[in-house]
PDB file of C-alpha atoms in Angstrom:
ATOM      1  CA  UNK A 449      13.787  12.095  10.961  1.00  0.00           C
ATOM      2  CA  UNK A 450      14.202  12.956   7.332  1.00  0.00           C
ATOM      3  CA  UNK A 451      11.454  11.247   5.689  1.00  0.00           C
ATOM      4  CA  UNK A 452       8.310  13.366   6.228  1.00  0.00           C
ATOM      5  CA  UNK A 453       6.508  10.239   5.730  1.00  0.00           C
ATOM      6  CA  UNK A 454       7.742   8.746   8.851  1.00  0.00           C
ATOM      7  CA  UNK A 455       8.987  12.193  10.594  1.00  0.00           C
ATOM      8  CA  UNK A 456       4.811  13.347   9.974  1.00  0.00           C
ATOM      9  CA  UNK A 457       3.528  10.111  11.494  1.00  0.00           C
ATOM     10  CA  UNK A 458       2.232   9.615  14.814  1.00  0.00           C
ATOM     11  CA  UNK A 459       3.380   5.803  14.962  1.00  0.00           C
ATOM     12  CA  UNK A 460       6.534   5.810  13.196  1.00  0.00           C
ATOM     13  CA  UNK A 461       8.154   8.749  15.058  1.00  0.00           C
ATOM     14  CA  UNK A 462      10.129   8.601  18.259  1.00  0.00           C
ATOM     15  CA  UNK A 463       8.445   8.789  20.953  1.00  0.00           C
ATOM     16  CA  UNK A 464       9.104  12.638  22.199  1.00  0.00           C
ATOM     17  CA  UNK A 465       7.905  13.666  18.705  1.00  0.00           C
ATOM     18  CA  UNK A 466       4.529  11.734  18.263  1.00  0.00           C
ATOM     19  CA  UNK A 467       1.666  13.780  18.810  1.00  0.00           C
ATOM     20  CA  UNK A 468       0.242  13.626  22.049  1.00  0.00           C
ATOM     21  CA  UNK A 469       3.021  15.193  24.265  1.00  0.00           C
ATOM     22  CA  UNK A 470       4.827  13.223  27.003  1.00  0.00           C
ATOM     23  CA  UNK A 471       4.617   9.367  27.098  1.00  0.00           C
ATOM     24  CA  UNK A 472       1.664   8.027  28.726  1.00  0.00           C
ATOM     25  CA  UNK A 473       2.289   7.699  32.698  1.00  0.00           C
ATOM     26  CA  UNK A 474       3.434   4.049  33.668  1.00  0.00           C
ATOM     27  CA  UNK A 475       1.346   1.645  35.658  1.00  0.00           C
ATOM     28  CA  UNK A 476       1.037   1.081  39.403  1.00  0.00           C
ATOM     29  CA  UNK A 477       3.293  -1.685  40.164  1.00  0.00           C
ATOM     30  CA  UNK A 478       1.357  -5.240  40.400  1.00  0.00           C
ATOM     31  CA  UNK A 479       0.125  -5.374  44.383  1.00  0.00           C
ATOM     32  CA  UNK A 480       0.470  -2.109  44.995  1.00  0.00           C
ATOM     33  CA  UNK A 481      -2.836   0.228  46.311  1.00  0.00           C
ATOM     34  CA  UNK A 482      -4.632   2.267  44.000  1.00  0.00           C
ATOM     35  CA  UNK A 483      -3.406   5.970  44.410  1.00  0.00           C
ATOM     36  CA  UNK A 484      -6.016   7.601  46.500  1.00  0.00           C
ATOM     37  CA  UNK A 485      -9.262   8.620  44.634  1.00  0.00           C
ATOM     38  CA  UNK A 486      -8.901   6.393  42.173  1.00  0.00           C
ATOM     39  CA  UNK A 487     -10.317   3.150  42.898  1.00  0.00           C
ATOM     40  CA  UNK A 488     -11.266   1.154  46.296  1.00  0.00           C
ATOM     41  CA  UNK A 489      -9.538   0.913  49.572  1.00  0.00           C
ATOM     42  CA  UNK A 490      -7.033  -1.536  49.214  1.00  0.00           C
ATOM     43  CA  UNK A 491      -7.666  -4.941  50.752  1.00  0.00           C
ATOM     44  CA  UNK A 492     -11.373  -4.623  49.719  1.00  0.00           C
ATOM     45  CA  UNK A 493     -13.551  -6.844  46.872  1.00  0.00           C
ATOM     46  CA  UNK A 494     -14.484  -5.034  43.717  1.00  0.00           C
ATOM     47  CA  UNK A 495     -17.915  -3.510  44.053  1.00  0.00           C
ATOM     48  CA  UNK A 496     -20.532  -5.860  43.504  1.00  0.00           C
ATOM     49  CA  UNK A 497     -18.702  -9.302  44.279  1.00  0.00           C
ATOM     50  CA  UNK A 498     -18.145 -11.233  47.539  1.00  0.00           C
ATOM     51  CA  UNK A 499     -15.213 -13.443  48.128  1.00  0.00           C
ATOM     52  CA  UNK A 500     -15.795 -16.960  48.729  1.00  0.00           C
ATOM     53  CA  UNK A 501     -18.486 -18.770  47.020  1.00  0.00           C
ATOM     54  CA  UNK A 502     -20.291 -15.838  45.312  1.00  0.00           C
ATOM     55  CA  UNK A 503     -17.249 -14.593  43.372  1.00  0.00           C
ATOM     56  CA  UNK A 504     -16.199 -15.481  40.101  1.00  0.00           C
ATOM     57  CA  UNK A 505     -16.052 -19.642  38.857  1.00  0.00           C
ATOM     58  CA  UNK A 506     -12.865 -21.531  39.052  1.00  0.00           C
ATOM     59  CA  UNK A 507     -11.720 -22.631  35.562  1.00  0.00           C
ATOM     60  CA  UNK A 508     -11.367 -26.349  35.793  1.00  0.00           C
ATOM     61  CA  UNK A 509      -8.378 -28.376  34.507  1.00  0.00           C
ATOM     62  CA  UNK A 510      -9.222 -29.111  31.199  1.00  0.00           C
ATOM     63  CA  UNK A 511      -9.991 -25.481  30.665  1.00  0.00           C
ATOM     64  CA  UNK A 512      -7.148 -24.364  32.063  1.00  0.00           C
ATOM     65  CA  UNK A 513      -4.640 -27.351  30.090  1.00  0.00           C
ATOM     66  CA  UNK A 514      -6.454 -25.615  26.770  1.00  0.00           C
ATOM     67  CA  UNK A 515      -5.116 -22.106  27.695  1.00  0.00           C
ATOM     68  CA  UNK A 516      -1.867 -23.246  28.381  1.00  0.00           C
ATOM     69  CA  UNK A 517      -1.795 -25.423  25.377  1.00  0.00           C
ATOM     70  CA  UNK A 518      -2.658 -22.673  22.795  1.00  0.00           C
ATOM     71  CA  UNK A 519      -0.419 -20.971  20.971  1.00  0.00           C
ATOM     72  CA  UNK A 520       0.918 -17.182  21.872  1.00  0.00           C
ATOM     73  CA  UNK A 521      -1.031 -14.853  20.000  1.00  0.00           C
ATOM     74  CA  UNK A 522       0.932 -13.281  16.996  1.00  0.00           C
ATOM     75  CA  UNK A 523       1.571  -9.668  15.582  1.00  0.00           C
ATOM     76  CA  UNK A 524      -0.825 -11.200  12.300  1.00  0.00           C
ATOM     77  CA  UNK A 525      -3.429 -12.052  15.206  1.00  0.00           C
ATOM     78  CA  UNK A 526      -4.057  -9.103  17.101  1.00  0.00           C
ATOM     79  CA  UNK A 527      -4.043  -6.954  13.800  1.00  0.00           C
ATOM     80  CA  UNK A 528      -0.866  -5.509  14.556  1.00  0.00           C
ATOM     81  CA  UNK A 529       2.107  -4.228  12.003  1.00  0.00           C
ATOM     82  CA  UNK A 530       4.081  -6.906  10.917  1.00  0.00           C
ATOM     83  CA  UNK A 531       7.480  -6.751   8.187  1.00  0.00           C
ATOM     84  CA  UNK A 532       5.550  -9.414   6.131  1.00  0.00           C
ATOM     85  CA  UNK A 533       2.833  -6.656   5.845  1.00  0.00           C
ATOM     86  CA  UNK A 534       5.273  -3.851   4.700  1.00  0.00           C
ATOM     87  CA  UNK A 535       6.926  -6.381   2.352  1.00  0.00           C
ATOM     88  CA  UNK A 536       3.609  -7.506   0.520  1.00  0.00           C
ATOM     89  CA  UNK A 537       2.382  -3.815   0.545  1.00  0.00           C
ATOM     90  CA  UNK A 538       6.159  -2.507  -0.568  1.00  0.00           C
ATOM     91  CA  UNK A 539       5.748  -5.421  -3.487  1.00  0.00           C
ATOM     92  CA  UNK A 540       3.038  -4.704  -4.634  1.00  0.00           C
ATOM     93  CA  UNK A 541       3.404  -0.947  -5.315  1.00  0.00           C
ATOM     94  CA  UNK A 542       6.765  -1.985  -6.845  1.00  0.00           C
ATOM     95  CA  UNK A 543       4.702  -4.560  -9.195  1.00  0.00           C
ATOM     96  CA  UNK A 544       2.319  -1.587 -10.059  1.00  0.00           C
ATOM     97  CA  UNK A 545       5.087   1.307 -10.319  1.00  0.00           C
ATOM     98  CA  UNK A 546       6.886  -1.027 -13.514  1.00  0.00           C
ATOM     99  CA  UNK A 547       3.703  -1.791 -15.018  1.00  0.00           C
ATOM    100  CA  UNK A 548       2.979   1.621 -15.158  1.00  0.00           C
ATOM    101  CA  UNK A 549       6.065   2.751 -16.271  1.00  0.00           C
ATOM    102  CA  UNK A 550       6.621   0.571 -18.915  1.00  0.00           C
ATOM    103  CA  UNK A 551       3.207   1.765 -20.343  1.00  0.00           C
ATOM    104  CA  UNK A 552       4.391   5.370 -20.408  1.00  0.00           C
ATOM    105  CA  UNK A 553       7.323   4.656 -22.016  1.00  0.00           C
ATOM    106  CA  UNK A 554       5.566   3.497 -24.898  1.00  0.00           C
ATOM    107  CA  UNK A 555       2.943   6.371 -24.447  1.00  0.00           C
ATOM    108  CA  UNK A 556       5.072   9.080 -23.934  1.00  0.00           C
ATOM    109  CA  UNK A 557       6.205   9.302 -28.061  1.00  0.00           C
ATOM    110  CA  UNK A 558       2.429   9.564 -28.598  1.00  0.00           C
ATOM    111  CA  UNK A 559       1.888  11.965 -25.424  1.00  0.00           C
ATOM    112  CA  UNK A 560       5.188  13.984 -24.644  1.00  0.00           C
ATOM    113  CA  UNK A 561       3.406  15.872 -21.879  1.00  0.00           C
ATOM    114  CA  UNK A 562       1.835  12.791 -20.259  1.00  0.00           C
ATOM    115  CA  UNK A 563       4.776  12.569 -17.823  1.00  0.00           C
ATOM    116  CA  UNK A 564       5.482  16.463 -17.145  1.00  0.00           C
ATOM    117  CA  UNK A 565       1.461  16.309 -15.823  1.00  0.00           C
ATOM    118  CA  UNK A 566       2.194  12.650 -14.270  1.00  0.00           C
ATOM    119  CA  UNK A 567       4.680  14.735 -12.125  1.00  0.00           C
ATOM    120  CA  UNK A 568       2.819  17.530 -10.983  1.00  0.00           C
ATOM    121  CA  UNK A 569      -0.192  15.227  -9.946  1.00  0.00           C
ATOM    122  CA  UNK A 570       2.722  12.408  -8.422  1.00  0.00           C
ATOM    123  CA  UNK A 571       4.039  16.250  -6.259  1.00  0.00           C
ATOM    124  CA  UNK A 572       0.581  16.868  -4.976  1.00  0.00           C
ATOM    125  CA  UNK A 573      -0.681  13.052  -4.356  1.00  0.00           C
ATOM    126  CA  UNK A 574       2.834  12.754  -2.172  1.00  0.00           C
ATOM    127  CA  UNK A 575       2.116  15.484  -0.313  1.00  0.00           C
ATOM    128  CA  UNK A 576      -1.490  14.398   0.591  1.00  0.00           C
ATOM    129  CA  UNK A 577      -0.410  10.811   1.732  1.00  0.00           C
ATOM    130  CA  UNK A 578       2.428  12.801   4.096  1.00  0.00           C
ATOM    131  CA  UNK A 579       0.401  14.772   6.055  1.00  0.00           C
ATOM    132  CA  UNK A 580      -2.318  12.207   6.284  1.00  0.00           C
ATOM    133  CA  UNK A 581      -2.958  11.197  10.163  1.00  0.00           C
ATOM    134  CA  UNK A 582      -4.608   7.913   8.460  1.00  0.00           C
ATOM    135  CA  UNK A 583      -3.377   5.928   5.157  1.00  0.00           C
ATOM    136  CA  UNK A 584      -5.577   6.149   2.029  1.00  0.00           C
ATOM    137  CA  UNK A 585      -4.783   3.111   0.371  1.00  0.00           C
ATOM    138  CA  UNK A 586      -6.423   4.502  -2.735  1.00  0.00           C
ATOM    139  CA  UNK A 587      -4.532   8.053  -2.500  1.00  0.00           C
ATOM    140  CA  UNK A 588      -1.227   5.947  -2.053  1.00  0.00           C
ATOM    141  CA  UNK A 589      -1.929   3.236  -5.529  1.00  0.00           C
ATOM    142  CA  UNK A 590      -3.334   6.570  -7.207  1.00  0.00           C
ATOM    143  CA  UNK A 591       0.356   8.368  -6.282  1.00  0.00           C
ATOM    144  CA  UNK A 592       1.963   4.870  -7.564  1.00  0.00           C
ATOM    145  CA  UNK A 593       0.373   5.215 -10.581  1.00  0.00           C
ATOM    146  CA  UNK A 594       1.048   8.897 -11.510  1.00  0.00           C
ATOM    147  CA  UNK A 595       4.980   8.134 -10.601  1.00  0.00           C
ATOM    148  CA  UNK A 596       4.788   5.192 -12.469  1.00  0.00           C
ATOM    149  CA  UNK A 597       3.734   7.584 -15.533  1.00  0.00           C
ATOM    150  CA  UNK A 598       6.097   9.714 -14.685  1.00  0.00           C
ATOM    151  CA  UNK A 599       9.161   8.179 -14.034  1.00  0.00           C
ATOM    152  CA  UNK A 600       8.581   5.964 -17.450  1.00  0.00           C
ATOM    153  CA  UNK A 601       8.587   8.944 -19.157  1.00  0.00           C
ATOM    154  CA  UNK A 602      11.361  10.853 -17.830  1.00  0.00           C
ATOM    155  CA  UNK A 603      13.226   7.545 -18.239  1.00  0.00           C
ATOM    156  CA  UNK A 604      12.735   7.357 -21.625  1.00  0.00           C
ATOM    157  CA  UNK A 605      13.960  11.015 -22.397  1.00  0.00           C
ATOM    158  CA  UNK A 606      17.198  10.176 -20.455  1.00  0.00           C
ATOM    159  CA  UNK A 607      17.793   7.258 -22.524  1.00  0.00           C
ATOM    160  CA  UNK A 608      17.586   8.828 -25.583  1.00  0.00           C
ATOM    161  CA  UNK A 609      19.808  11.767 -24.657  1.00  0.00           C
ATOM    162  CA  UNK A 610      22.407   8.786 -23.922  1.00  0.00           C
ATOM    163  CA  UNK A 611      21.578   7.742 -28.051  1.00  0.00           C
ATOM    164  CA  UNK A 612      22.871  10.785 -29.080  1.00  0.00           C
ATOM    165  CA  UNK A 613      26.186  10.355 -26.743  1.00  0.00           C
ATOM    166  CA  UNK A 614      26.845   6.555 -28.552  1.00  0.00           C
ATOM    167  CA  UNK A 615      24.902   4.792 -25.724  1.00  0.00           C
ATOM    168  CA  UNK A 616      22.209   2.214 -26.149  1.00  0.00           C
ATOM    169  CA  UNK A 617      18.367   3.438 -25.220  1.00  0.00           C
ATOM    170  CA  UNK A 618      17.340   0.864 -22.287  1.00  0.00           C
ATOM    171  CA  UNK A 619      21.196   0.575 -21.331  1.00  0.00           C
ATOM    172  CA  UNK A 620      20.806   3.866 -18.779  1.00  0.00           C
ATOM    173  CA  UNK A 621      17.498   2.472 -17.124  1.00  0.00           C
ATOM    174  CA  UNK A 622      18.942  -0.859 -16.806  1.00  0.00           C
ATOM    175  CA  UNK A 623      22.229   0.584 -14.832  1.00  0.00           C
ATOM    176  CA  UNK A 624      20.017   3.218 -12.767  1.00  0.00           C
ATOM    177  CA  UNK A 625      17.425   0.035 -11.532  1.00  0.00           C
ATOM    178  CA  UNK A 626      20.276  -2.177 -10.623  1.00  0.00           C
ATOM    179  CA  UNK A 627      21.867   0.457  -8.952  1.00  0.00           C
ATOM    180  CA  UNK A 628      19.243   1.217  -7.284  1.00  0.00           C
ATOM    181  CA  UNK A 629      18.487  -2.337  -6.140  1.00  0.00           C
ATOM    182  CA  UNK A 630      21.797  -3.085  -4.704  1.00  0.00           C
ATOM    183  CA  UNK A 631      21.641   0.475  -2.651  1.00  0.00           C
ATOM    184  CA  UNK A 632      18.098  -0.883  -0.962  1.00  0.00           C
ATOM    185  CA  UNK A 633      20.024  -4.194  -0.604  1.00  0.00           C
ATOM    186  CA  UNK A 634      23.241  -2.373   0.941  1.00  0.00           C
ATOM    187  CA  UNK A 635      21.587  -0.064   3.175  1.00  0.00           C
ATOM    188  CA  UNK A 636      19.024  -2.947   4.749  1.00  0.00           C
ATOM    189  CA  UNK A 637      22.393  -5.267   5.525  1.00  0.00           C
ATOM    190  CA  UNK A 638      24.405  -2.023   6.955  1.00  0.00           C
ATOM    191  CA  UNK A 639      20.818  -1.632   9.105  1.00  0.00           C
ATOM    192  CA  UNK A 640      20.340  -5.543  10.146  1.00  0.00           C
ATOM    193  CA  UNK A 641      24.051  -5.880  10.702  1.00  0.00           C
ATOM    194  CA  UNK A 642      24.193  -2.543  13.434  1.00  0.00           C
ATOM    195  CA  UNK A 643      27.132  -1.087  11.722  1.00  0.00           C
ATOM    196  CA  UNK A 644      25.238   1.914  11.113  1.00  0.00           C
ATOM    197  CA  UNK A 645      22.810   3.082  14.073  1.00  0.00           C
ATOM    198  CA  UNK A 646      20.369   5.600  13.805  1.00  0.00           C
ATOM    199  CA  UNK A 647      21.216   8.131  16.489  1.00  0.00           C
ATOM    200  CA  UNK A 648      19.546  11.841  17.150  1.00  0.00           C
ATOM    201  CA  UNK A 649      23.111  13.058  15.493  1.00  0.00           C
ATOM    202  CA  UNK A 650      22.851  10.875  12.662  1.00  0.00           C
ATOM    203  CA  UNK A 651      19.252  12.131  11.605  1.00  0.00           C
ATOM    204  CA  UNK A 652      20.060  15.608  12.668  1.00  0.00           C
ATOM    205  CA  UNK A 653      23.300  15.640   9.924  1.00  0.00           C
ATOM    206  CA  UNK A 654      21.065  14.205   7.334  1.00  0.00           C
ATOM    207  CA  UNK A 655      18.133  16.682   8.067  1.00  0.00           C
ATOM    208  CA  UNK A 656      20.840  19.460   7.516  1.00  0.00           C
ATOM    209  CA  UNK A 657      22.848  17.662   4.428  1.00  0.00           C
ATOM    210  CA  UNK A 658      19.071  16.934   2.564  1.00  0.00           C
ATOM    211  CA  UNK A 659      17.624  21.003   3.275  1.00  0.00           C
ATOM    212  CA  UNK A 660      21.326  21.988   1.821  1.00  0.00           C
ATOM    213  CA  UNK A 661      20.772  19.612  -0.859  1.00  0.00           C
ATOM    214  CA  UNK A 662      16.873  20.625  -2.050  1.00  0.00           C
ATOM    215  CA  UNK A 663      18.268  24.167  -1.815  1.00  0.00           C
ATOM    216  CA  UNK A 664      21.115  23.839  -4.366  1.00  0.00           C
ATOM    217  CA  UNK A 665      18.764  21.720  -6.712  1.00  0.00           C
ATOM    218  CA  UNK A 666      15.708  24.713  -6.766  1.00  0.00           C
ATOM    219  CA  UNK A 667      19.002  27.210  -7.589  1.00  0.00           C
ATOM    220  CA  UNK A 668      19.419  25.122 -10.109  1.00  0.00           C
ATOM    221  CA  UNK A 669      16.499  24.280 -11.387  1.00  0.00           C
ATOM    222  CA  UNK A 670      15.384  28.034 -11.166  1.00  0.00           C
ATOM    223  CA  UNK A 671      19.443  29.005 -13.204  1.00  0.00           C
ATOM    224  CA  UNK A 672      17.982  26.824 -16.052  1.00  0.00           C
ATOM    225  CA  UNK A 673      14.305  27.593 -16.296  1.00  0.00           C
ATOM    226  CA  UNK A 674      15.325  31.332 -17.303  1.00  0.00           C
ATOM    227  CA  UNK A 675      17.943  30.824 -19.495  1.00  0.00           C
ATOM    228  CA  UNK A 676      21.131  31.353 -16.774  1.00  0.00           C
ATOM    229  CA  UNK A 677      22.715  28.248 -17.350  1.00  0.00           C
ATOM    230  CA  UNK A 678      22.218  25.889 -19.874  1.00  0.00           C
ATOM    231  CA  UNK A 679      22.128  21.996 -20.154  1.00  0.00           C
ATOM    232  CA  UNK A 680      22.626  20.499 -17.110  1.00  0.00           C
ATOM    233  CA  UNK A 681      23.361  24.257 -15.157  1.00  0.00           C
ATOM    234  CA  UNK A 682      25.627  23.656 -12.369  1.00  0.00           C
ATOM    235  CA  UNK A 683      25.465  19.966 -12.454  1.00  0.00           C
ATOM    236  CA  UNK A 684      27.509  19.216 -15.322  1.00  0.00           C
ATOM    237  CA  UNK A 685      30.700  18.130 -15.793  1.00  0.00           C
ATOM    238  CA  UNK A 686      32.662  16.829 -12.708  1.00  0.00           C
ATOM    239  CA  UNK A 687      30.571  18.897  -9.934  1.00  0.00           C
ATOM    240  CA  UNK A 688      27.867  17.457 -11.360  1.00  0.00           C
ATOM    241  CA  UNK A 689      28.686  14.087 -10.712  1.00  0.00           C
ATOM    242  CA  UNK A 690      30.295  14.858  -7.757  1.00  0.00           C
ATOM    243  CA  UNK A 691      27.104  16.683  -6.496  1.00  0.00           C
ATOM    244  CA  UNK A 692      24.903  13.445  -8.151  1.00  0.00           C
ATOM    245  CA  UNK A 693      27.432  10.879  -5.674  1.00  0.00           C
ATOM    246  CA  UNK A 694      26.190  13.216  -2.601  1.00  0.00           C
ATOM    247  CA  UNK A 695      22.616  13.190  -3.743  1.00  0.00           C
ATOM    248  CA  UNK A 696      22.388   8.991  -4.018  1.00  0.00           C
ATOM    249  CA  UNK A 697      24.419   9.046  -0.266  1.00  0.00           C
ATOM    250  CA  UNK A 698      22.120  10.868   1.007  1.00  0.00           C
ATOM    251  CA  UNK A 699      18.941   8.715  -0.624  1.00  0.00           C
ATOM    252  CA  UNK A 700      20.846   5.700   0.631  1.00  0.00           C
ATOM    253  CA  UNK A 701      20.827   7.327   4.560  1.00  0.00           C
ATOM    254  CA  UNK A 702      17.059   8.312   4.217  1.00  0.00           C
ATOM    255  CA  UNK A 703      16.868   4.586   3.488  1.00  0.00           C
ATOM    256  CA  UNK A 704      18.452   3.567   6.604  1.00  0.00           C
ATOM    257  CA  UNK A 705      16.244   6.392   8.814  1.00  0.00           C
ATOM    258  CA  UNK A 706      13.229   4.341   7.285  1.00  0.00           C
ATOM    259  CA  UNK A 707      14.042   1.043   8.194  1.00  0.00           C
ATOM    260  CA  UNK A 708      14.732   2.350  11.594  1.00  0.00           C
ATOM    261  CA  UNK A 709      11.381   3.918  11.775  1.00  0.00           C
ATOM    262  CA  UNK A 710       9.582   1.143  10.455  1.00  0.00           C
ATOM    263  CA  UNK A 711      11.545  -1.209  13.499  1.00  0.00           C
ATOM    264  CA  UNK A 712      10.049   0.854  16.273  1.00  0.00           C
ATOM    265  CA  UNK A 713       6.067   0.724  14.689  1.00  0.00           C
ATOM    266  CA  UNK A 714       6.484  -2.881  14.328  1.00  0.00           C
ATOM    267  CA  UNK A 715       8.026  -3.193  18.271  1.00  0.00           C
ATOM    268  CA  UNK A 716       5.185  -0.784  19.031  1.00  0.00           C
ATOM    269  CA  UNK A 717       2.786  -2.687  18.019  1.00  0.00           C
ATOM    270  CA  UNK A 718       1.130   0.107  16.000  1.00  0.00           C
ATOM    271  CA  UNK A 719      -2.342  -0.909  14.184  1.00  0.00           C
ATOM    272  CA  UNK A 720      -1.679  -3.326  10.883  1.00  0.00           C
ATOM    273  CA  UNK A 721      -3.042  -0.299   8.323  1.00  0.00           C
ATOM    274  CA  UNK A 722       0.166   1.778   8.405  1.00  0.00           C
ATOM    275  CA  UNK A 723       1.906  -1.052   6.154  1.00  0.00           C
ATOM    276  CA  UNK A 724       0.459   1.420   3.899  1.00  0.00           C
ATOM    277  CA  UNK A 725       2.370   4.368   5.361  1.00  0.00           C
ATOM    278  CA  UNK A 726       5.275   2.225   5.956  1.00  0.00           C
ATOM    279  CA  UNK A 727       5.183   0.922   1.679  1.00  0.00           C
ATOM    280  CA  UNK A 728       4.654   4.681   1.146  1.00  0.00           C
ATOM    281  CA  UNK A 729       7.868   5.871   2.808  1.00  0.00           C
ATOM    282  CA  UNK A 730       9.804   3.637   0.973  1.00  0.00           C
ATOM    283  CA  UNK A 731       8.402   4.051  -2.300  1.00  0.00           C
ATOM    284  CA  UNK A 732       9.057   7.935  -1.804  1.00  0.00           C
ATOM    285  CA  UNK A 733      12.890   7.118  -0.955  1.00  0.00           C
ATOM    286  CA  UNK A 734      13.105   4.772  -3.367  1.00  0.00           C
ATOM    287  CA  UNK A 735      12.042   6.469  -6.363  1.00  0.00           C
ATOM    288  CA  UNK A 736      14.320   9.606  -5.922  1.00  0.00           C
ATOM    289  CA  UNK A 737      17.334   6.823  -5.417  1.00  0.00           C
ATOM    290  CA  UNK A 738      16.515   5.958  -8.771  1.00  0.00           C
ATOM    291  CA  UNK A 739      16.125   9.385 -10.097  1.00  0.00           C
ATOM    292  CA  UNK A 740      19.442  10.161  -9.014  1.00  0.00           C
ATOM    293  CA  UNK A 741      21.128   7.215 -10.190  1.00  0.00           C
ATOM    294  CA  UNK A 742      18.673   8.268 -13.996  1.00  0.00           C
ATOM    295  CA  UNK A 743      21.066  11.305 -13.645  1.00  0.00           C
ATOM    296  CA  UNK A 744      24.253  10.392 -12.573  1.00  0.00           C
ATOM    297  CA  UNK A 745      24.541   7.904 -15.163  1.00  0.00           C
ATOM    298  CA  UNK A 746      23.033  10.226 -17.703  1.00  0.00           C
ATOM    299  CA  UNK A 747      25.593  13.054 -17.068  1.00  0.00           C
ATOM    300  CA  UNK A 748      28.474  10.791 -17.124  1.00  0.00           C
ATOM    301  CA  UNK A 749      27.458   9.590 -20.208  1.00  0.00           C
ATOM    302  CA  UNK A 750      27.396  13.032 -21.584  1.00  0.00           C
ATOM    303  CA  UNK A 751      30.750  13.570 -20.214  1.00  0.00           C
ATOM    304  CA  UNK A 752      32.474  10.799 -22.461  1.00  0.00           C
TER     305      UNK A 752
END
């Protein structure tokens, strides 16, 4: 897994790596005899009935037509996960994540440190939700909201570091949201279609490729902090869009991993709540697509 959202999860896992240990020990095989010391001699009534006419009432035919009649019982029924449910849930922090970002990119001229604190309480709120056993609803709208504030502002100062380079302000957010649309689009066709399966190999290179990955960005981050490197540090210029190309691949494979991992809670029949979890993976993936996209664009921009 590379998600800790799903890899963290005790229903979205595979199954060696949910908690619990081993899988839970099949069933006796229908007809069979109890093992011994479990239950009553074989051949025998259940304690406290008699066959014949003091066991349990016959069913007659109309009852019996009306069972027959009625409809299976769905996923929605029985209160299990259903894609509907991860779709409404996904939506709706979506709906909420624009909203909110919109508003901060107004604010953010007004409040330039709105969206530096946005990100430190977005960090901490992500972290929560992860390691939850149990979805917060709340927790996960409350870390919508402080990405939403965040990634409007952060948006905004990309767009006007294009202005300076000729571009237009909205032009950069525009290109990184459609981008970032047909990626989601791209990766859940590549998924539904089976040309790319989600084997123990795949998630083990991607596991390996993201750790290599976080590692060159702290280097980075750290060259630039203390005055090493300056501008865009080791990302500028054509590594830097190079390294940006690597960086959205891999976003677009975490993708994949997620709709996997959503697929087996959904055949699992895991309770309906972790639509939350489920919405909460994706909106994690989804918003660093974006912020890669926010920077590849914006550094070849700068380039021109």
């Amino acid at each position: 897994m590379s998600n800790p959202v799903f890899n963290n999860s005790a229903v979205f896992g595979e199954p060696k790596n949910r908690r619990g240990g081993a899988a839970t020990q099949a069933a006796p095989a229908y007809g069979s005899p109890p093992a011994q010391g479990q239950g009553p001699a074989y051949g025998t009534p259940p304690q406290g009935a008699q066959w014949g006419a003091y066991g349990a009432q016959t069913a007659d035919a109309a009852q019996l037509d009306a069972m027959y009649s009625a409809p299976s019982a769905t996923t929605a029924d029985t209160k299990r996960l259903t894609y509907d449910d991860v779709i409404m849930k996904t939506g709706g922090l979506l709906a909420l994540l624009v909203v909110v970002g919109a508003a901060s990119w107004y604010l953010t001229p007004q409040m330039p440190f709105l969206y530096l604190l946005a990100a430190i309480a977005g960090l901490v709120l992500g972290l929560v939700n992860a390691f939850k056993r149990n979805p917060s609803p709340a927790l996960i709208i409350a870390y919508t909201v402080a990405q939403g504030l965040f990634l409007g502002g952060i948006s905004l100062a990309f767009g006007t570091m294009t202005v300076g380079n000729g571009g237009n302000l909205t032009d950069i957010v525009f290109q990184a949201v459609l981008a970032t649309v047909a990626t989601f689009a791209a990766a859940l066709f590549l998924f539904r279609s089976g040309k790319v399966r989600v084997t123990p190999k795949f998630t083990r290179w991607l596991l390996i490729a993201m750790v290599g990955y976080l590692a060159f960005s702290l280097v980075n981050v750290v060259l630039v902090l203390f005055g090493v490197l300056d501008g865009w540090g080791m990302r500028g210029g054509t590594i830097g869009i190079v390294v940006g190309l690597i960086a959205v691949g891999l976003a677009a494979a975490s993708l994949i991993v997620d709709f996997d991992s959503i697929k087996r809670g959904v055949e699992a029949g895991v309770p309906a709540k972790f639509a939350w979890s489920a919405a909460f993976g994706l909106m994690v993936t989804l918003i660093w697509l974006y912020l890669e996209f926010l920077r590849l664009f914006a550094i070849l921009q700068s380039s021109d």
